[in-house]
PDB file of C-alpha atoms in Angstrom:
ATOM      1  CA  UNK A1007     -93.658-111.871  28.465  1.00  0.00           C
ATOM      2  CA  UNK A1008     -97.047-110.369  28.040  1.00  0.00           C
ATOM      3  CA  UNK A1009     -97.814-108.486  24.763  1.00  0.00           C
ATOM      4  CA  UNK A1010     -98.323-104.616  25.410  1.00  0.00           C
ATOM      5  CA  UNK A1011     -96.717-105.120  28.753  1.00  0.00           C
ATOM      6  CA  UNK A1012     -96.207-101.287  28.939  1.00  0.00           C
ATOM      7  CA  UNK A1013     -99.762-100.524  28.779  1.00  0.00           C
ATOM      8  CA  UNK A1014    -100.626-103.253  31.167  1.00  0.00           C
ATOM      9  CA  UNK A1015     -98.106-101.950  33.640  1.00  0.00           C
ATOM     10  CA  UNK A1016     -99.310 -98.476  33.365  1.00  0.00           C
ATOM     11  CA  UNK A1017    -103.160 -99.979  34.114  1.00  0.00           C
ATOM     12  CA  UNK A1018    -101.501-101.710  37.218  1.00  0.00           C
ATOM     13  CA  UNK A1019    -100.160 -98.616  38.384  1.00  0.00           C
ATOM     14  CA  UNK A1020    -103.406 -96.960  38.149  1.00  0.00           C
ATOM     15  CA  UNK A1021    -105.046 -99.931  40.407  1.00  0.00           C
ATOM     16  CA  UNK A1022    -106.552-101.921  37.414  1.00  0.00           C
ATOM     17  CA  UNK A1023    -107.365-105.489  38.962  1.00  0.00           C
ATOM     18  CA  UNK A1024    -107.981-107.081  35.578  1.00  0.00           C
ATOM     19  CA  UNK A1025    -104.514-105.989  34.453  1.00  0.00           C
ATOM     20  CA  UNK A1026    -102.772-107.269  37.461  1.00  0.00           C
ATOM     21  CA  UNK A1027    -104.775-110.648  37.197  1.00  0.00           C
ATOM     22  CA  UNK A1028    -103.258-110.947  33.754  1.00  0.00           C
ATOM     23  CA  UNK A1029     -99.808-110.255  35.140  1.00  0.00           C
ATOM     24  CA  UNK A1030    -100.532-112.761  38.041  1.00  0.00           C
ATOM     25  CA  UNK A1031    -101.857-115.536  35.491  1.00  0.00           C
ATOM     26  CA  UNK A1032     -98.778-115.015  33.475  1.00  0.00           C
ATOM     27  CA  UNK A1033     -96.104-115.141  35.966  1.00  0.00           C
ATOM     28  CA  UNK A1034     -97.342-117.041  39.003  1.00  0.00           C
ATOM     29  CA  UNK A1035     -96.393-120.341  37.565  1.00  0.00           C
ATOM     30  CA  UNK A1036     -92.743-118.968  37.031  1.00  0.00           C
ATOM     31  CA  UNK A1037     -93.002-117.832  40.613  1.00  0.00           C
ATOM     32  CA  UNK A1038     -94.145-121.246  42.023  1.00  0.00           C
ATOM     33  CA  UNK A1039     -91.642-123.082  40.137  1.00  0.00           C
ATOM     34  CA  UNK A1040     -88.850-120.878  41.728  1.00  0.00           C
ATOM     35  CA  UNK A1041     -90.384-121.105  45.150  1.00  0.00           C
ATOM     36  CA  UNK A1042     -90.800-124.912  44.728  1.00  0.00           C
ATOM     37  CA  UNK A1043     -87.284-125.469  43.559  1.00  0.00           C
ATOM     38  CA  UNK A1044     -85.835-123.586  46.403  1.00  0.00           C
ATOM     39  CA  UNK A1045     -88.146-124.550  49.337  1.00  0.00           C
ATOM     40  CA  UNK A1046     -89.218-128.225  48.078  1.00  0.00           C
ATOM     41  CA  UNK A1047     -92.700-127.689  49.636  1.00  0.00           C
ATOM     42  CA  UNK A1048     -95.835-127.219  47.555  1.00  0.00           C
ATOM     43  CA  UNK A1049     -97.846-125.530  50.221  1.00  0.00           C
ATOM     44  CA  UNK A1050     -95.139-122.943  51.085  1.00  0.00           C
ATOM     45  CA  UNK A1051     -94.545-122.508  47.558  1.00  0.00           C
ATOM     46  CA  UNK A1052     -98.119-121.675  47.172  1.00  0.00           C
ATOM     47  CA  UNK A1053     -97.994-119.096  49.914  1.00  0.00           C
ATOM     48  CA  UNK A1054     -94.817-117.496  48.586  1.00  0.00           C
ATOM     49  CA  UNK A1055     -96.711-117.020  45.042  1.00  0.00           C
ATOM     50  CA  UNK A1056     -99.681-115.244  47.030  1.00  0.00           C
ATOM     51  CA  UNK A1057     -97.167-113.093  49.163  1.00  0.00           C
ATOM     52  CA  UNK A1058     -95.166-112.162  46.144  1.00  0.00           C
ATOM     53  CA  UNK A1059     -98.017-110.892  44.282  1.00  0.00           C
ATOM     54  CA  UNK A1060     -99.508-109.223  47.134  1.00  0.00           C
ATOM     55  CA  UNK A1061     -96.194-107.235  47.630  1.00  0.00           C
ATOM     56  CA  UNK A1062     -96.153-106.467  43.869  1.00  0.00           C
ATOM     57  CA  UNK A1063     -99.652-105.060  44.267  1.00  0.00           C
ATOM     58  CA  UNK A1064     -98.910-103.057  47.171  1.00  0.00           C
ATOM     59  CA  UNK A1065     -96.070-101.380  45.588  1.00  0.00           C
ATOM     60  CA  UNK A1066     -97.652-100.966  42.206  1.00  0.00           C
ATOM     61  CA  UNK A1067     -97.130 -97.197  42.193  1.00  0.00           C
ATOM     62  CA  UNK A1068     -93.282 -97.714  42.071  1.00  0.00           C
ATOM     63  CA  UNK A1069     -93.469-100.174  39.031  1.00  0.00           C
ATOM     64  CA  UNK A1070     -91.378 -98.683  36.192  1.00  0.00           C
ATOM     65  CA  UNK A1071     -93.319 -99.239  32.911  1.00  0.00           C
ATOM     66  CA  UNK A1072     -90.286 -98.813  30.679  1.00  0.00           C
ATOM     67  CA  UNK A1073     -88.576-102.024  32.130  1.00  0.00           C
ATOM     68  CA  UNK A1074     -89.637-105.549  32.138  1.00  0.00           C
ATOM     69  CA  UNK A1075     -91.432-106.524  35.431  1.00  0.00           C
ATOM     70  CA  UNK A1076     -89.900-110.094  35.647  1.00  0.00           C
ATOM     71  CA  UNK A1077     -86.873-109.173  37.538  1.00  0.00           C
ATOM     72  CA  UNK A1078     -88.883-107.281  40.090  1.00  0.00           C
ATOM     73  CA  UNK A1079     -91.148-110.388  40.495  1.00  0.00           C
ATOM     74  CA  UNK A1080     -88.169-112.725  40.656  1.00  0.00           C
ATOM     75  CA  UNK A1081     -86.184-110.706  43.063  1.00  0.00           C
ATOM     76  CA  UNK A1082     -89.293-110.216  45.419  1.00  0.00           C
ATOM     77  CA  UNK A1083     -90.134-114.057  45.053  1.00  0.00           C
ATOM     78  CA  UNK A1084     -86.403-115.155  45.988  1.00  0.00           C
ATOM     79  CA  UNK A1085     -86.338-112.573  49.029  1.00  0.00           C
ATOM     80  CA  UNK A1086     -89.418-114.271  50.241  1.00  0.00           C
ATOM     81  CA  UNK A1087     -87.973-117.864  49.714  1.00  0.00           C
ATOM     82  CA  UNK A1088     -84.740-116.950  51.578  1.00  0.00           C
ATOM     83  CA  UNK A1089     -86.652-115.516  54.399  1.00  0.00           C
ATOM     84  CA  UNK A1090     -88.864-118.630  54.648  1.00  0.00           C
ATOM     85  CA  UNK A1091     -85.773-120.590  54.681  1.00  0.00           C
ATOM     86  CA  UNK A1092     -84.245-118.563  57.489  1.00  0.00           C
ATOM     87  CA  UNK A1093     -87.325-118.675  59.348  1.00  0.00           C
ATOM     88  CA  UNK A1094     -87.619-122.674  59.114  1.00  0.00           C
ATOM     89  CA  UNK A1095     -83.883-122.975  60.064  1.00  0.00           C
ATOM     90  CA  UNK A1096     -84.651-120.937  63.390  1.00  0.00           C
ATOM     91  CA  UNK A1097     -87.898-122.874  64.100  1.00  0.00           C
ATOM     92  CA  UNK A1098     -85.845-126.002  63.365  1.00  0.00           C
ATOM     93  CA  UNK A1099     -82.977-125.178  65.766  1.00  0.00           C
ATOM     94  CA  UNK A1100     -85.779-124.518  68.613  1.00  0.00           C
ATOM     95  CA  UNK A1101     -87.657-127.628  67.600  1.00  0.00           C
ATOM     96  CA  UNK A1102     -84.312-129.720  67.741  1.00  0.00           C
ATOM     97  CA  UNK A1103     -83.638-128.395  71.481  1.00  0.00           C
ATOM     98  CA  UNK A1104     -87.563-129.285  72.209  1.00  0.00           C
ATOM     99  CA  UNK A1105     -87.281-132.832  70.976  1.00  0.00           C
ATOM    100  CA  UNK A1106     -83.986-133.311  72.838  1.00  0.00           C
ATOM    101  CA  UNK A1107     -85.715-132.822  76.060  1.00  0.00           C
ATOM    102  CA  UNK A1108     -87.263-135.807  77.630  1.00  0.00           C
ATOM    103  CA  UNK A1109     -90.222-135.020  79.714  1.00  0.00           C
ATOM    104  CA  UNK A1110     -90.006-137.333  82.798  1.00  0.00           C
ATOM    105  CA  UNK A1111     -91.571-135.419  85.453  1.00  0.00           C
ATOM    106  CA  UNK A1112     -95.172-135.806  85.971  1.00  0.00           C
ATOM    107  CA  UNK A1113     -95.750-132.308  86.799  1.00  0.00           C
ATOM    108  CA  UNK A1114     -94.428-131.166  83.770  1.00  0.00           C
ATOM    109  CA  UNK A1115     -96.883-133.136  81.949  1.00  0.00           C
ATOM    110  CA  UNK A1116     -99.580-131.923  84.043  1.00  0.00           C
ATOM    111  CA  UNK A1117     -98.305-128.379  83.107  1.00  0.00           C
ATOM    112  CA  UNK A1118     -98.350-129.100  79.377  1.00  0.00           C
ATOM    113  CA  UNK A1119    -101.827-130.431  79.673  1.00  0.00           C
ATOM    114  CA  UNK A1120    -102.925-127.231  81.554  1.00  0.00           C
ATOM    115  CA  UNK A1121    -101.194-125.238  78.943  1.00  0.00           C
ATOM    116  CA  UNK A1122    -102.676-126.778  76.139  1.00  0.00           C
ATOM    117  CA  UNK A1123    -106.152-126.643  77.850  1.00  0.00           C
ATOM    118  CA  UNK A1124    -105.463-122.901  78.233  1.00  0.00           C
ATOM    119  CA  UNK A1125    -104.644-122.422  74.561  1.00  0.00           C
ATOM    120  CA  UNK A1126    -108.067-124.277  73.482  1.00  0.00           C
ATOM    121  CA  UNK A1127    -109.917-121.978  75.859  1.00  0.00           C
ATOM    122  CA  UNK A1128    -108.197-118.969  74.535  1.00  0.00           C
ATOM    123  CA  UNK A1129    -108.817-120.147  70.730  1.00  0.00           C
ATOM    124  CA  UNK A1130    -112.467-120.877  71.737  1.00  0.00           C
ATOM    125  CA  UNK A1131    -112.960-117.240  72.562  1.00  0.00           C
ATOM    126  CA  UNK A1132    -111.616-115.997  69.254  1.00  0.00           C
ATOM    127  CA  UNK A1133    -113.970-114.698  66.538  1.00  0.00           C
ATOM    128  CA  UNK A1134    -115.238-117.429  64.460  1.00  0.00           C
ATOM    129  CA  UNK A1135    -113.422-116.251  61.322  1.00  0.00           C
ATOM    130  CA  UNK A1136    -110.033-115.978  63.261  1.00  0.00           C
ATOM    131  CA  UNK A1137    -110.462-119.216  65.022  1.00  0.00           C
ATOM    132  CA  UNK A1138    -111.050-121.242  61.607  1.00  0.00           C
ATOM    133  CA  UNK A1139    -108.488-119.611  59.940  1.00  0.00           C
ATOM    134  CA  UNK A1140    -105.915-120.216  62.812  1.00  0.00           C
ATOM    135  CA  UNK A1141    -107.006-123.887  63.094  1.00  0.00           C
ATOM    136  CA  UNK A1142    -106.890-124.569  59.304  1.00  0.00           C
ATOM    137  CA  UNK A1143    -103.484-122.920  59.026  1.00  0.00           C
ATOM    138  CA  UNK A1144    -101.687-124.251  62.183  1.00  0.00           C
ATOM    139  CA  UNK A1145    -103.396-127.461  62.865  1.00  0.00           C
ATOM    140  CA  UNK A1146    -104.396-128.701  59.277  1.00  0.00           C
ATOM    141  CA  UNK A1147    -101.428-127.149  57.407  1.00  0.00           C
ATOM    142  CA  UNK A1148    -103.603-125.317  54.981  1.00  0.00           C
ATOM    143  CA  UNK A1149    -102.155-122.576  52.962  1.00  0.00           C
ATOM    144  CA  UNK A1150    -103.460-119.207  52.854  1.00  0.00           C
ATOM    145  CA  UNK A1151    -105.027-119.804  49.268  1.00  0.00           C
ATOM    146  CA  UNK A1152    -106.539-123.058  50.552  1.00  0.00           C
ATOM    147  CA  UNK A1153    -108.055-121.364  53.368  1.00  0.00           C
ATOM    148  CA  UNK A1154    -109.215-118.773  51.456  1.00  0.00           C
ATOM    149  CA  UNK A1155    -111.067-121.088  49.153  1.00  0.00           C
ATOM    150  CA  UNK A1156    -112.386-123.048  52.130  1.00  0.00           C
ATOM    151  CA  UNK A1157    -113.576-119.957  53.824  1.00  0.00           C
ATOM    152  CA  UNK A1158    -114.775-117.961  50.769  1.00  0.00           C
ATOM    153  CA  UNK A1159    -112.489-114.909  51.584  1.00  0.00           C
ATOM    154  CA  UNK A1160    -109.139-113.446  50.200  1.00  0.00           C
ATOM    155  CA  UNK A1161    -105.663-114.793  51.116  1.00  0.00           C
ATOM    156  CA  UNK A1162    -104.920-111.516  52.408  1.00  0.00           C
ATOM    157  CA  UNK A1163    -108.086-111.543  54.846  1.00  0.00           C
ATOM    158  CA  UNK A1164    -107.007-114.939  55.875  1.00  0.00           C
ATOM    159  CA  UNK A1165    -103.451-113.462  56.625  1.00  0.00           C
ATOM    160  CA  UNK A1166    -105.170-110.775  58.595  1.00  0.00           C
ATOM    161  CA  UNK A1167    -107.499-113.193  60.494  1.00  0.00           C
ATOM    162  CA  UNK A1168    -104.535-115.425  61.330  1.00  0.00           C
ATOM    163  CA  UNK A1169    -102.405-112.345  62.844  1.00  0.00           C
ATOM    164  CA  UNK A1170    -105.180-111.013  64.724  1.00  0.00           C
ATOM    165  CA  UNK A1171    -105.948-114.319  66.281  1.00  0.00           C
ATOM    166  CA  UNK A1172    -102.197-114.684  67.220  1.00  0.00           C
ATOM    167  CA  UNK A1173    -102.234-111.226  68.483  1.00  0.00           C
ATOM    168  CA  UNK A1174    -105.052-112.086  70.768  1.00  0.00           C
ATOM    169  CA  UNK A1175    -103.655-115.247  72.062  1.00  0.00           C
ATOM    170  CA  UNK A1176    -100.467-113.198  73.028  1.00  0.00           C
ATOM    171  CA  UNK A1177    -102.614-111.098  75.071  1.00  0.00           C
ATOM    172  CA  UNK A1178    -104.442-113.682  76.718  1.00  0.00           C
ATOM    173  CA  UNK A1179    -101.505-115.875  77.639  1.00  0.00           C
ATOM    174  CA  UNK A1180     -98.370-114.973  79.802  1.00  0.00           C
ATOM    175  CA  UNK A1181     -95.362-114.389  77.740  1.00  0.00           C
ATOM    176  CA  UNK A1182     -93.588-117.545  79.227  1.00  0.00           C
ATOM    177  CA  UNK A1183     -96.668-119.735  78.412  1.00  0.00           C
ATOM    178  CA  UNK A1184     -96.942-118.123  74.861  1.00  0.00           C
ATOM    179  CA  UNK A1185     -93.345-118.797  73.975  1.00  0.00           C
ATOM    180  CA  UNK A1186     -93.802-122.428  75.161  1.00  0.00           C
ATOM    181  CA  UNK A1187     -96.912-123.092  73.250  1.00  0.00           C
ATOM    182  CA  UNK A1188     -95.575-121.666  70.056  1.00  0.00           C
ATOM    183  CA  UNK A1189     -92.941-124.487  70.316  1.00  0.00           C
ATOM    184  CA  UNK A1190     -95.644-127.044  70.925  1.00  0.00           C
ATOM    185  CA  UNK A1191     -97.600-125.623  68.172  1.00  0.00           C
ATOM    186  CA  UNK A1192     -94.495-125.786  65.781  1.00  0.00           C
ATOM    187  CA  UNK A1193     -94.017-129.379  66.860  1.00  0.00           C
ATOM    188  CA  UNK A1194     -97.469-130.184  66.192  1.00  0.00           C
ATOM    189  CA  UNK A1195     -97.467-129.059  62.530  1.00  0.00           C
ATOM    190  CA  UNK A1196     -94.442-130.908  61.568  1.00  0.00           C
TER     191      UNK A1196
END
């Protein structure tokens, strides 16, 4: 618990980033421990920490200064973890289906190469920042925080670059190609 929490929460509600940094420095290790315990993945736990505090900052006007902030942080982090687990289960289900298919047909292999080539061409057309963020995230497996450090930008900007890159890819690829490439992408980052 931070000494003078009420005053700090009041400052946060007013948009004071230094006060928010104190809150982050105090509670981020606890959020990381919770996320790591539930997810058993250091990189994903780091992303949960970032996402949790982005959500807290985004809803800072609703913070009640007469109550301890930890329950709000805890519930936010736990929900993010459960969402991550749910998404991972869905991805695993589809990956299991993809892995169970044995590609014997030469034409299918050629189609896959063409789709991969099309994906590479589409990625090459992205703005440099989006391209770098997407490759580091999806191909190298970096967390948003690691990418932010590497690129010298904020984790939220990284998230925006990745979101915009994926939107651009969706527009340039047909829906069937896009869905198929998502599965290939997920398989590559395992």
